[in-house]
C-alpha cells in the first residue's frame, strides 16, 4: 500500500438496502475505479438480515433446540439470502454462492449447538451469551462480504475478502475496557488486517469486527458498520497517507427531515451539501439513523471528513460531514424524531435547595448501564429520557435494567444522607422525542417560542423541553401518536414556508393567545 501513496485511496461503506442491489454496488465501484481510486468496501449485512438473526435468537432463547429447531428459526434468514442468490448470480456461479451460504450458516449452527451443550440456551444480550450472540450477528456481514466478492468476480472485477478482528494482545483477562481502549484496539486490529492488502484489488471488509468484549452490537451499537468504516479509513490513512471516506446509502444526503414521515404532497425536504460533524452527532443522538454516533465521534477526534452519498446516483455530491462549522439561511438544519423513548421521573422536595441529586440519580442509571439522552428538571422533579433500541430483545434487555434501577431510585443518597422520593414514575413506550438541530439556532432569536407555539396550536402536548446555551439542539418530549403531525407542521412552516399552513398556524395561535389573556 505504501508504494501507491499517490493513488486515491477510498473507503466506501455500503448500507444493507444498497447491498441487496448488487448491480448498484457494481456500478458505483466501476465509477470509482474509472477515476483511479483504490477501492475498499465496508459492507453491511443484506437488507433485513440482521433483524432476522435477532428474531431467530429471540425464538431460540431459553428453549432447548436441535438442528431442526435452528433451521426453522432461521427460515427467514435463509429466504432472504436465497432471493439475493437467485436474483444476482448466473448459472455458472449460483452453486458457488449456495456453497458459501451453506458453509457459513452451518458454522453458525454448530456454534449454537456447542453453546447449548455448554449448559446455556440464553441468547439475549447479557453475560454468558455475548460471544454466541456476536457470532450469530456476524453471520450477516460474513455472508454479505463473501457473496459480494463472488458477485464482483462474476462481473469481471478482482476483489478479496479481508477479515477483521479486535487486537486483544495488550489486554489481560478481567480488564475493564474503556471506550478509548476499545477503539484503539479495534484500530490496531484493522491495521493488521489490511496492512498487506494488494493495491488495485477491491478490498471487501465486513462491518462486523470480531473479538470485541461483549460483541460489537453491544459495545458499539447497531449500525456498527459505520464505525468500522471510519476505523478502516483511519487505518488506510495511516498506511497510505491520505484517504477519502464515504458512506453510501439510498438517500441523497442529510435532509431537513425524514421523507417517510413528511407529507409527500406538501413537504419538500432540502438536501444539505455540508454540515458540521458536531451537528451530525446531535442528529445521530436524537435518533436520525443516518450515521452511527461512534463513527462521527471518531471522525471528529481524528480530523476525518465523511461523505454521505446516494448509491443510486453515484455522481451526485451528497453531504459532507466536516470538521468546520457551517451555517445556512434556514432556522435550523434538521428535524429528527425518535419514536423509541422511555422516561423516568423522580420527585423529591429536597431537590429544590440541595445540590448533588442529578449526579446521584445518573450514577444509579450508569450503574445499571442505562443511556440518558435528555435531563429535564423543574426544581423538585427530574425527568430522564432514555432512548430505547430498535430491536425488541435489546429493548427488553434495557427495560430489565430499568426495572432493576427503579428500587434504587426511590431512595437516593446525597452527601451521605438518604432521601426518599415522593414519586418515581416510569413512562414506557408512549413518548417520542422531537429535536431540531443546527448551528443556526444560536442566531434564531425566539425560535423556541415559535416551535412550542406550533405544537400547542395543533394540540400537541409538551411533556418536557431541553435546550442548552450551546444552542445547537432543542429536544421536546411529546406523545408518540402526535410525532408525525408535529414534524410535518414544523417542516411546512420553517422549511417549506407554506403560506397556507403559516396562515392557519397564525390564526390558531391568535385564538389561543386571546383565551390566555382574557
PDB file of N, CA, C and O in Angstrom, residues 111-143:
ATOM      1  N   UNK A 111     -21.979 -23.623  16.190  1.00  0.00           N
ATOM      2  CA  UNK A 111     -21.662 -22.800  17.365  1.00  0.00           C
ATOM      3  C   UNK A 111     -22.863 -22.700  18.305  1.00  0.00           C
ATOM      4  O   UNK A 111     -22.700 -22.702  19.531  1.00  0.00           O
ATOM      5  N   UNK A 112     -24.060 -22.603  17.747  1.00  0.00           N
ATOM      6  CA  UNK A 112     -25.265 -22.575  18.576  1.00  0.00           C
ATOM      7  C   UNK A 112     -25.430 -23.878  19.353  1.00  0.00           C
ATOM      8  O   UNK A 112     -25.794 -23.870  20.535  1.00  0.00           O
ATOM      9  N   UNK A 113     -25.174 -24.998  18.691  1.00  0.00           N
ATOM     10  CA  UNK A 113     -25.294 -26.292  19.367  1.00  0.00           C
ATOM     11  C   UNK A 113     -24.247 -26.444  20.472  1.00  0.00           C
ATOM     12  O   UNK A 113     -24.536 -26.962  21.549  1.00  0.00           O
ATOM     13  N   UNK A 114     -23.030 -25.962  20.220  1.00  0.00           N
ATOM     14  CA  UNK A 114     -21.980 -26.013  21.249  1.00  0.00           C
ATOM     15  C   UNK A 114     -22.367 -25.143  22.437  1.00  0.00           C
ATOM     16  O   UNK A 114     -22.166 -25.523  23.600  1.00  0.00           O
ATOM     17  N   UNK A 115     -22.954 -23.971  22.173  1.00  0.00           N
ATOM     18  CA  UNK A 115     -23.407 -23.078  23.239  1.00  0.00           C
ATOM     19  C   UNK A 115     -24.398 -23.803  24.153  1.00  0.00           C
ATOM     20  O   UNK A 115     -24.317 -23.704  25.379  1.00  0.00           O
ATOM     21  N   UNK A 116     -25.311 -24.556  23.560  1.00  0.00           N
ATOM     22  CA  UNK A 116     -26.288 -25.295  24.358  1.00  0.00           C
ATOM     23  C   UNK A 116     -25.619 -26.452  25.100  1.00  0.00           C
ATOM     24  O   UNK A 116     -25.917 -26.702  26.274  1.00  0.00           O
ATOM     25  N   UNK A 117     -24.702 -27.128  24.444  1.00  0.00           N
ATOM     26  CA  UNK A 117     -24.003 -28.243  25.088  1.00  0.00           C
ATOM     27  C   UNK A 117     -23.199 -27.790  26.304  1.00  0.00           C
ATOM     28  O   UNK A 117     -22.983 -28.555  27.244  1.00  0.00           O
ATOM     29  N   UNK A 118     -22.786 -26.532  26.291  1.00  0.00           N
ATOM     30  CA  UNK A 118     -22.037 -25.973  27.417  1.00  0.00           C
ATOM     31  C   UNK A 118     -22.941 -25.522  28.552  1.00  0.00           C
ATOM     32  O   UNK A 118     -22.464 -24.954  29.536  1.00  0.00           O
ATOM     33  N   UNK A 119     -24.245 -25.780  28.398  1.00  0.00           N
ATOM     34  CA  UNK A 119     -25.161 -25.577  29.511  1.00  0.00           C
ATOM     35  C   UNK A 119     -25.990 -24.327  29.478  1.00  0.00           C
ATOM     36  O   UNK A 119     -26.568 -23.937  30.504  1.00  0.00           O
ATOM     37  N   UNK A 120     -26.111 -23.671  28.331  1.00  0.00           N
ATOM     38  CA  UNK A 120     -26.900 -22.441  28.283  1.00  0.00           C
ATOM     39  C   UNK A 120     -27.707 -22.370  26.996  1.00  0.00           C
ATOM     40  O   UNK A 120     -27.220 -22.687  25.915  1.00  0.00           O
ATOM     41  N   UNK A 121     -28.966 -21.938  27.142  1.00  0.00           N
ATOM     42  CA  UNK A 121     -29.786 -21.620  25.970  1.00  0.00           C
ATOM     43  C   UNK A 121     -30.113 -20.133  25.947  1.00  0.00           C
ATOM     44  O   UNK A 121     -30.991 -19.696  25.209  1.00  0.00           O
ATOM     45  N   UNK A 122     -29.391 -19.351  26.759  1.00  0.00           N
ATOM     46  CA  UNK A 122     -29.597 -17.899  26.758  1.00  0.00           C
ATOM     47  C   UNK A 122     -28.998 -17.303  25.489  1.00  0.00           C
ATOM     48  O   UNK A 122     -27.859 -17.582  25.130  1.00  0.00           O
ATOM     49  N   UNK A 123     -29.781 -16.483  24.829  1.00  0.00           N
ATOM     50  CA  UNK A 123     -29.313 -15.840  23.603  1.00  0.00           C
ATOM     51  C   UNK A 123     -29.616 -14.340  23.588  1.00  0.00           C
ATOM     52  O   UNK A 123     -29.481 -13.693  22.548  1.00  0.00           O
ATOM     53  N   UNK A 124     -30.013 -13.797  24.727  1.00  0.00           N
ATOM     54  CA  UNK A 124     -30.240 -12.362  24.820  1.00  0.00           C
ATOM     55  C   UNK A 124     -28.916 -11.661  25.133  1.00  0.00           C
ATOM     56  O   UNK A 124     -27.968 -12.300  25.588  1.00  0.00           O
ATOM     57  N   UNK A 125     -28.825 -10.331  24.910  1.00  0.00           N
ATOM     58  CA  UNK A 125     -27.549  -9.628  25.139  1.00  0.00           C
ATOM     59  C   UNK A 125     -27.226  -9.478  26.617  1.00  0.00           C
ATOM     60  O   UNK A 125     -27.513  -8.450  27.243  1.00  0.00           O
ATOM     61  N   UNK A 126     -26.650 -10.507  27.217  1.00  0.00           N
ATOM     62  CA  UNK A 126     -26.293 -10.490  28.628  1.00  0.00           C
ATOM     63  C   UNK A 126     -25.076 -11.377  28.838  1.00  0.00           C
ATOM     64  O   UNK A 126     -24.678 -12.148  27.961  1.00  0.00           O
ATOM     65  N   UNK A 127     -24.473 -11.260  30.004  1.00  0.00           N
ATOM     66  CA  UNK A 127     -23.276 -12.037  30.323  1.00  0.00           C
ATOM     67  C   UNK A 127     -23.565 -13.529  30.149  1.00  0.00           C
ATOM     68  O   UNK A 127     -24.585 -14.034  30.589  1.00  0.00           O
ATOM     69  N   UNK A 128     -22.655 -14.218  29.504  1.00  0.00           N
ATOM     70  CA  UNK A 128     -22.833 -15.637  29.247  1.00  0.00           C
ATOM     71  C   UNK A 128     -23.301 -15.929  27.838  1.00  0.00           C
ATOM     72  O   UNK A 128     -23.169 -17.057  27.356  1.00  0.00           O
ATOM     73  N   UNK A 129     -23.871 -14.902  27.168  1.00  0.00           N
ATOM     74  CA  UNK A 129     -24.325 -15.120  25.789  1.00  0.00           C
ATOM     75  C   UNK A 129     -23.802 -14.053  24.830  1.00  0.00           C
ATOM     76  O   UNK A 129     -24.170 -14.038  23.664  1.00  0.00           O
ATOM     77  N   UNK A 130     -22.922 -13.165  25.316  1.00  0.00           N
ATOM     78  CA  UNK A 130     -22.366 -12.141  24.431  1.00  0.00           C
ATOM     79  C   UNK A 130     -21.638 -12.765  23.246  1.00  0.00           C
ATOM     80  O   UNK A 130     -21.809 -12.349  22.097  1.00  0.00           O
ATOM     81  N   UNK A 131     -20.822 -13.795  23.515  1.00  0.00           N
ATOM     82  CA  UNK A 131     -19.984 -14.377  22.465  1.00  0.00           C
ATOM     83  C   UNK A 131     -20.813 -15.060  21.384  1.00  0.00           C
ATOM     84  O   UNK A 131     -20.625 -14.801  20.191  1.00  0.00           O
ATOM     85  N   UNK A 132     -21.756 -15.914  21.769  1.00  0.00           N
ATOM     86  CA  UNK A 132     -22.555 -16.621  20.776  1.00  0.00           C
ATOM     87  C   UNK A 132     -23.454 -15.660  20.018  1.00  0.00           C
ATOM     88  O   UNK A 132     -23.651 -15.792  18.801  1.00  0.00           O
ATOM     89  N   UNK A 133     -23.959 -14.669  20.708  1.00  0.00           N
ATOM     90  CA  UNK A 133     -24.809 -13.683  20.035  1.00  0.00           C
ATOM     91  C   UNK A 133     -24.006 -12.919  18.978  1.00  0.00           C
ATOM     92  O   UNK A 133     -24.487 -12.653  17.878  1.00  0.00           O
ATOM     93  N   UNK A 134     -22.767 -12.598  19.319  1.00  0.00           N
ATOM     94  CA  UNK A 134     -21.910 -11.881  18.378  1.00  0.00           C
ATOM     95  C   UNK A 134     -21.588 -12.748  17.161  1.00  0.00           C
ATOM     96  O   UNK A 134     -21.551 -12.258  16.028  1.00  0.00           O
ATOM     97  N   UNK A 135     -21.369 -14.037  17.395  1.00  0.00           N
ATOM     98  CA  UNK A 135     -21.092 -14.951  16.288  1.00  0.00           C
ATOM     99  C   UNK A 135     -22.279 -14.997  15.323  1.00  0.00           C
ATOM    100  O   UNK A 135     -22.119 -14.934  14.098  1.00  0.00           O
ATOM    101  N   UNK A 136     -23.481 -15.099  15.880  1.00  0.00           N
ATOM    102  CA  UNK A 136     -24.675 -15.184  15.029  1.00  0.00           C
ATOM    103  C   UNK A 136     -24.886 -13.881  14.267  1.00  0.00           C
ATOM    104  O   UNK A 136     -25.175 -13.884  13.061  1.00  0.00           O
ATOM    105  N   UNK A 137     -24.759 -12.736  14.961  1.00  0.00           N
ATOM    106  CA  UNK A 137     -24.939 -11.463  14.272  1.00  0.00           C
ATOM    107  C   UNK A 137     -23.874 -11.257  13.204  1.00  0.00           C
ATOM    108  O   UNK A 137     -24.135 -10.676  12.142  1.00  0.00           O
ATOM    109  N   UNK A 138     -22.656 -11.770  13.459  1.00  0.00           N
ATOM    110  CA  UNK A 138     -21.582 -11.638  12.481  1.00  0.00           C
ATOM    111  C   UNK A 138     -21.826 -12.424  11.208  1.00  0.00           C
ATOM    112  O   UNK A 138     -21.216 -12.152  10.170  1.00  0.00           O
ATOM    113  N   UNK A 139     -22.738 -13.414  11.277  1.00  0.00           N
ATOM    114  CA  UNK A 139     -23.059 -14.205  10.095  1.00  0.00           C
ATOM    115  C   UNK A 139     -23.550 -13.314   8.960  1.00  0.00           C
ATOM    116  O   UNK A 139     -23.229 -13.554   7.792  1.00  0.00           O
ATOM    117  N   UNK A 140     -24.307 -12.262   9.287  1.00  0.00           N
ATOM    118  CA  UNK A 140     -24.860 -11.390   8.257  1.00  0.00           C
ATOM    119  C   UNK A 140     -23.783 -10.731   7.420  1.00  0.00           C
ATOM    120  O   UNK A 140     -23.800 -10.791   6.178  1.00  0.00           O
ATOM    121  N   UNK A 141     -22.791 -10.126   8.086  1.00  0.00           N
ATOM    122  CA  UNK A 141     -21.714  -9.461   7.348  1.00  0.00           C
ATOM    123  C   UNK A 141     -20.778 -10.452   6.672  1.00  0.00           C
ATOM    124  O   UNK A 141     -20.246 -10.180   5.590  1.00  0.00           O
ATOM    125  N   UNK A 142     -20.572 -11.623   7.283  1.00  0.00           N
ATOM    126  CA  UNK A 142     -19.715 -12.636   6.658  1.00  0.00           C
ATOM    127  C   UNK A 142     -20.291 -13.068   5.317  1.00  0.00           C
ATOM    128  O   UNK A 142     -19.583 -13.154   4.303  1.00  0.00           O
ATOM    129  N   UNK A 143     -21.592 -13.344   5.292  1.00  0.00           N
ATOM    130  CA  UNK A 143     -22.233 -13.737   4.043  1.00  0.00           C
ATOM    131  C   UNK A 143     -22.239 -12.591   3.035  1.00  0.00           C
ATOM    132  O   UNK A 143     -22.017 -12.792   1.837  1.00  0.00           O
TER     133      UNK A 143
END
